[in-house]
Amino acid sequence: MLGPAILAASRSDKMRRIVSAAPVTKPVVTRFIPGETVDQVIPIVEELTRKGLEVTLDVVGEDITTVEQSYAARDAYLELIGRLKDLGLGEKAEMSVKLSMFGQALEGGHELALANVRPVVEAAAAIGTTVTLDAEDHTTLDSMFAIHEELRKDFPQTGCVIQAYLFRTEADARRLADAGSRVRIVKGAYKEPAEVAYQDKGEIDKAYVRILKTLMEGKGYPMIGSHDPRLIAIGQELARQAGRKPDEYEFQMLYGIRSEEHLRLAAEGHRMRVYTAYGTDWYGYFMRRLAEKPANLLFFLRSMITKN
Ligand SMILES: Cc1cc2nc3c(=O)[nH]c(=O)nc-3n(C[C@H](O)[C@H](O)[C@H](O)COP(=O)(O)OP(=O)(O)OC[C@H]3O[C@@H](n4cnc5c(N)ncnc54)[C@H](O)[C@@H]3O)c2cc1C
């Protein structure tokens, strides 16, 4: 029951100020968000790619309130892509973006987010890589899928994320699989009401398997976003049944979570991509990681008590 409470706190400005300012927060945050600047994250990208892993980079930040912040988000990604180009890391590192950070929730936000994300997708294509649109809460998804479809007219390799906990997702998966898209399937990390989403973990896992089967049997490129050993084994089996070669799907996990499993899958010959978030506005991302595993919260609280 802690998970939903943490997710509710992830939208609270008061909690944001308290958690962000606590001196003990930093070391706990660093496990999941290994840097605040491009200079800090580039060595991490180099280290991961040296180990045979691929990367998707997320500049953290959401819930922005001004158009200027949306331009700053776009520019942060353009700076990152420039650095990847200089280092020749383009093909190993793609980008993950949250359209909320590109202005989606502001007035006229759909057009603003599309206008901001397009140059990022263009710059990524120019260095041989691509962009995946993350899935946020369910109210944002029609706009996200419309932007995805629009971007794919010029950049068909643009990816998107679908969330197994939402009732709508099986239909979305069929549409995207038919269209030959790159699609990351995840369980879902937001607090969603029972009218739109499964609440039971077992139901979510079953939906995940049904959706993954659709993606594997379809024409697109499935990206299996999960740390769940059972789903990873099922993913391998579904890929085998669908006759997919190792470069026709990939696994994805978050930086700082089950890192030994990243290396094991890569050593077995799978494509393994590590979702690596960086930046200063890490609060929302960090709280979702706490919500996924309440033991993380206990560790965090214990370090607060022992250090104070
Ligand atoms: C690459 C990637 C991209 C994602 N993108 C999105 C997105 O765009 N939109 C979205 O809604 N969600 C996204 N998520 C999050 C996702 O929805 C889940 O919340 C998250 O992956 C946890 O689910 P799980 O499949 O790992 O299974 P779980 O059953 O939650 O976890 C399985 C096991 O993994 C380990 N584990 C999982 N989470 C943690 C954690 N935080 N800390 C420590 N150990 C943990 C534990 O050992 C746990 O038992 C993404 C996840 C990944 C891996």
PDB file of C-alpha atoms in Angstrom, residues 102-245:
ATOM      1  CA  PHE A 102       8.502  19.694 -23.903  1.00  0.00           C
ATOM      2  CA  GLY A 103       5.404  21.665 -22.905  1.00  0.00           C
ATOM      3  CA  GLN A 104       2.576  19.179 -23.583  1.00  0.00           C
ATOM      4  CA  ALA A 105       0.520  20.280 -20.531  1.00  0.00           C
ATOM      5  CA  LEU A 106       0.761  24.021 -21.265  1.00  0.00           C
ATOM      6  CA  GLU A 107      -1.789  25.956 -23.316  1.00  0.00           C
ATOM      7  CA  GLY A 108      -1.451  24.837 -26.954  1.00  0.00           C
ATOM      8  CA  GLY A 109       0.812  22.159 -25.533  1.00  0.00           C
ATOM      9  CA  HIS A 110       0.267  19.493 -28.174  1.00  0.00           C
ATOM     10  CA  GLU A 111       1.654  21.715 -30.948  1.00  0.00           C
ATOM     11  CA  LEU A 112       4.351  23.109 -28.655  1.00  0.00           C
ATOM     12  CA  ALA A 113       5.583  19.640 -27.664  1.00  0.00           C
ATOM     13  CA  LEU A 114       5.602  18.526 -31.304  1.00  0.00           C
ATOM     14  CA  ALA A 115       7.530  21.646 -32.355  1.00  0.00           C
ATOM     15  CA  ASN A 116      10.066  21.105 -29.547  1.00  0.00           C
ATOM     16  CA  VAL A 117      10.584  17.395 -30.036  1.00  0.00           C
ATOM     17  CA  ARG A 118      10.941  17.493 -33.834  1.00  0.00           C
ATOM     18  CA  PRO A 119      14.431  19.123 -33.885  1.00  0.00           C
ATOM     19  CA  VAL A 120      15.565  16.599 -31.251  1.00  0.00           C
ATOM     20  CA  VAL A 121      14.373  13.692 -33.423  1.00  0.00           C
ATOM     21  CA  GLU A 122      16.069  15.297 -36.465  1.00  0.00           C
ATOM     22  CA  ALA A 123      19.364  15.775 -34.612  1.00  0.00           C
ATOM     23  CA  ALA A 124      19.225  12.195 -33.300  1.00  0.00           C
ATOM     24  CA  ALA A 125      18.657  10.850 -36.829  1.00  0.00           C
ATOM     25  CA  ALA A 126      21.614  12.874 -38.087  1.00  0.00           C
ATOM     26  CA  ILE A 127      23.967  10.990 -35.733  1.00  0.00           C
ATOM     27  CA  GLY A 128      22.454   7.579 -36.524  1.00  0.00           C
ATOM     28  CA  THR A 129      20.222   7.188 -33.494  1.00  0.00           C
ATOM     29  CA  THR A 130      16.645   7.714 -32.479  1.00  0.00           C
ATOM     30  CA  VAL A 131      14.195   8.950 -29.868  1.00  0.00           C
ATOM     31  CA  THR A 132      11.571   7.082 -27.844  1.00  0.00           C
ATOM     32  CA  LEU A 133       8.553   8.922 -26.422  1.00  0.00           C
ATOM     33  CA  ASP A 134       8.013   7.828 -22.817  1.00  0.00           C
ATOM     34  CA  ALA A 135       4.469   7.117 -21.609  1.00  0.00           C
ATOM     35  CA  GLU A 136       3.251   9.372 -18.789  1.00  0.00           C
ATOM     36  CA  ASP A 137      -0.157   9.391 -17.100  1.00  0.00           C
ATOM     37  CA  HIS A 138      -3.132   8.170 -19.141  1.00  0.00           C
ATOM     38  CA  THR A 139      -4.532  11.649 -19.824  1.00  0.00           C
ATOM     39  CA  THR A 140      -1.469  12.489 -21.952  1.00  0.00           C
ATOM     40  CA  LEU A 141      -1.443   9.410 -24.173  1.00  0.00           C
ATOM     41  CA  ASP A 142      -3.740  10.391 -27.072  1.00  0.00           C
ATOM     42  CA  SER A 143      -1.516  13.414 -27.642  1.00  0.00           C
ATOM     43  CA  MET A 144       1.664  11.306 -27.282  1.00  0.00           C
ATOM     44  CA  PHE A 145       0.473   8.708 -29.821  1.00  0.00           C
ATOM     45  CA  ALA A 146      -0.592  11.453 -32.265  1.00  0.00           C
ATOM     46  CA  ILE A 147       2.857  13.074 -31.982  1.00  0.00           C
ATOM     47  CA  HIS A 148       4.479   9.658 -32.425  1.00  0.00           C
ATOM     48  CA  GLU A 149       2.479   9.060 -35.611  1.00  0.00           C
ATOM     49  CA  GLU A 150       3.325  12.519 -36.936  1.00  0.00           C
ATOM     50  CA  LEU A 151       7.061  12.111 -36.266  1.00  0.00           C
ATOM     51  CA  ARG A 152       7.112   8.676 -37.875  1.00  0.00           C
ATOM     52  CA  LYS A 153       6.070  10.187 -41.231  1.00  0.00           C
ATOM     53  CA  ASP A 154       9.620  11.578 -41.548  1.00  0.00           C
ATOM     54  CA  PHE A 155      11.434   9.424 -38.943  1.00  0.00           C
ATOM     55  CA  PRO A 156       9.844   5.949 -38.943  1.00  0.00           C
ATOM     56  CA  GLN A 157      12.340   4.708 -36.359  1.00  0.00           C
ATOM     57  CA  THR A 158      10.874   6.981 -33.638  1.00  0.00           C
ATOM     58  CA  GLY A 159       9.743   4.809 -30.731  1.00  0.00           C
ATOM     59  CA  CYS A 160       7.029   5.025 -28.109  1.00  0.00           C
ATOM     60  CA  VAL A 161       6.126   3.368 -24.819  1.00  0.00           C
ATOM     61  CA  ILE A 162       2.971   1.471 -23.884  1.00  0.00           C
ATOM     62  CA  GLN A 163       1.912   0.514 -20.349  1.00  0.00           C
ATOM     63  CA  ALA A 164       0.518  -2.952 -19.580  1.00  0.00           C
ATOM     64  CA  TYR A 165      -1.602  -1.691 -16.639  1.00  0.00           C
ATOM     65  CA  LEU A 166      -3.919   0.345 -18.904  1.00  0.00           C
ATOM     66  CA  PHE A 167      -7.002  -1.327 -20.381  1.00  0.00           C
ATOM     67  CA  ARG A 168      -6.474   0.565 -23.664  1.00  0.00           C
ATOM     68  CA  THR A 169      -3.012  -0.844 -24.267  1.00  0.00           C
ATOM     69  CA  GLU A 170      -3.914  -4.151 -25.951  1.00  0.00           C
ATOM     70  CA  ALA A 171      -5.609  -2.190 -28.748  1.00  0.00           C
ATOM     71  CA  ASP A 172      -2.695   0.285 -28.916  1.00  0.00           C
ATOM     72  CA  ALA A 173      -0.272  -2.641 -29.199  1.00  0.00           C
ATOM     73  CA  ARG A 174      -2.176  -4.156 -32.141  1.00  0.00           C
ATOM     74  CA  ARG A 175      -2.206  -0.823 -33.973  1.00  0.00           C
ATOM     75  CA  LEU A 176       1.491  -0.135 -33.342  1.00  0.00           C
ATOM     76  CA  ALA A 177       2.565  -3.691 -34.196  1.00  0.00           C
ATOM     77  CA  ASP A 178       0.711  -3.489 -37.530  1.00  0.00           C
ATOM     78  CA  ALA A 179       2.361  -0.158 -38.250  1.00  0.00           C
ATOM     79  CA  GLY A 180       5.857  -1.657 -37.745  1.00  0.00           C
ATOM     80  CA  SER A 181       6.816   0.651 -34.875  1.00  0.00           C
ATOM     81  CA  ARG A 182       9.581   0.481 -32.284  1.00  0.00           C
ATOM     82  CA  VAL A 183       7.629  -0.065 -29.060  1.00  0.00           C
ATOM     83  CA  ARG A 184       8.802  -0.346 -25.466  1.00  0.00           C
ATOM     84  CA  ILE A 185       6.382  -2.289 -23.287  1.00  0.00           C
ATOM     85  CA  VAL A 186       6.481  -1.583 -19.529  1.00  0.00           C
ATOM     86  CA  LYS A 187       4.183  -2.377 -16.607  1.00  0.00           C
ATOM     87  CA  GLY A 188       3.435   1.323 -15.914  1.00  0.00           C
ATOM     88  CA  ALA A 189       4.711   3.638 -13.183  1.00  0.00           C
ATOM     89  CA  TYR A 190       1.946   6.198 -12.506  1.00  0.00           C
ATOM     90  CA  LYS A 191      -0.990   6.229 -10.093  1.00  0.00           C
ATOM     91  CA  GLU A 192      -3.949   5.383 -12.317  1.00  0.00           C
ATOM     92  CA  PRO A 193      -7.639   4.987 -11.357  1.00  0.00           C
ATOM     93  CA  ALA A 194      -9.477   1.654 -11.515  1.00  0.00           C
ATOM     94  CA  GLU A 195     -11.638   2.982 -14.385  1.00  0.00           C
ATOM     95  CA  VAL A 196      -8.669   2.906 -16.753  1.00  0.00           C
ATOM     96  CA  ALA A 197      -6.089   0.502 -15.305  1.00  0.00           C
ATOM     97  CA  TYR A 198      -5.640  -2.898 -13.677  1.00  0.00           C
ATOM     98  CA  GLN A 199      -4.755  -2.489 -10.000  1.00  0.00           C
ATOM     99  CA  ASP A 200      -3.775  -6.099  -9.347  1.00  0.00           C
ATOM    100  CA  LYS A 201      -0.137  -7.064 -10.014  1.00  0.00           C
ATOM    101  CA  GLY A 202      -1.103 -10.499 -11.367  1.00  0.00           C
ATOM    102  CA  GLU A 203      -3.562  -8.930 -13.842  1.00  0.00           C
ATOM    103  CA  ILE A 204      -0.900  -6.457 -14.977  1.00  0.00           C
ATOM    104  CA  ASP A 205       1.615  -9.266 -15.558  1.00  0.00           C
ATOM    105  CA  LYS A 206      -0.922 -11.278 -17.572  1.00  0.00           C
ATOM    106  CA  ALA A 207      -1.734  -8.228 -19.711  1.00  0.00           C
ATOM    107  CA  TYR A 208       2.011  -7.625 -20.186  1.00  0.00           C
ATOM    108  CA  VAL A 209       2.434 -11.124 -21.618  1.00  0.00           C
ATOM    109  CA  ARG A 210      -0.566 -10.772 -23.968  1.00  0.00           C
ATOM    110  CA  ILE A 211       0.734  -7.425 -25.225  1.00  0.00           C
ATOM    111  CA  LEU A 212       4.291  -8.663 -25.648  1.00  0.00           C
ATOM    112  CA  LYS A 213       2.992 -11.618 -27.676  1.00  0.00           C
ATOM    113  CA  THR A 214       1.168  -9.179 -29.992  1.00  0.00           C
ATOM    114  CA  LEU A 215       4.348  -7.121 -30.419  1.00  0.00           C
ATOM    115  CA  MET A 216       6.564 -10.160 -31.015  1.00  0.00           C
ATOM    116  CA  GLU A 217       4.165 -11.562 -33.632  1.00  0.00           C
ATOM    117  CA  GLY A 218       3.791  -8.155 -35.306  1.00  0.00           C
ATOM    118  CA  LYS A 219       5.898  -6.203 -37.777  1.00  0.00           C
ATOM    119  CA  GLY A 220       7.613  -3.823 -35.363  1.00  0.00           C
ATOM    120  CA  TYR A 221      10.638  -3.835 -33.051  1.00  0.00           C
ATOM    121  CA  PRO A 222       9.672  -4.826 -29.475  1.00  0.00           C
ATOM    122  CA  MET A 223      11.637  -3.368 -26.558  1.00  0.00           C
ATOM    123  CA  ILE A 224      11.031  -5.343 -23.369  1.00  0.00           C
ATOM    124  CA  GLY A 225      11.237  -2.833 -20.490  1.00  0.00           C
ATOM    125  CA  SER A 226      11.234  -4.814 -17.252  1.00  0.00           C
ATOM    126  CA  HIS A 227      13.396  -6.159 -14.427  1.00  0.00           C
ATOM    127  CA  ASP A 228      10.961  -8.976 -13.708  1.00  0.00           C
ATOM    128  CA  PRO A 229      12.824 -12.313 -14.190  1.00  0.00           C
ATOM    129  CA  ARG A 230       9.609 -14.121 -15.164  1.00  0.00           C
ATOM    130  CA  LEU A 231       8.724 -11.604 -17.875  1.00  0.00           C
ATOM    131  CA  ILE A 232      12.292 -11.617 -19.181  1.00  0.00           C
ATOM    132  CA  ALA A 233      12.206 -15.418 -19.533  1.00  0.00           C
ATOM    133  CA  ILE A 234       8.783 -15.222 -21.220  1.00  0.00           C
ATOM    134  CA  GLY A 235      10.129 -12.493 -23.526  1.00  0.00           C
ATOM    135  CA  GLN A 236      12.970 -14.755 -24.618  1.00  0.00           C
ATOM    136  CA  GLU A 237      10.563 -17.613 -25.274  1.00  0.00           C
ATOM    137  CA  LEU A 238       8.092 -15.428 -27.226  1.00  0.00           C
ATOM    138  CA  ALA A 239      10.960 -14.078 -29.375  1.00  0.00           C
ATOM    139  CA  ARG A 240      12.048 -17.650 -30.109  1.00  0.00           C
ATOM    140  CA  GLN A 241       8.491 -18.731 -30.988  1.00  0.00           C
ATOM    141  CA  ALA A 242       8.112 -15.724 -33.299  1.00  0.00           C
ATOM    142  CA  GLY A 243      11.379 -16.652 -35.055  1.00  0.00           C
ATOM    143  CA  ARG A 244      13.019 -13.327 -34.173  1.00  0.00           C
ATOM    144  CA  LYS A 245      16.808 -12.970 -34.423  1.00  0.00           C
TER     145      LYS A 245
END
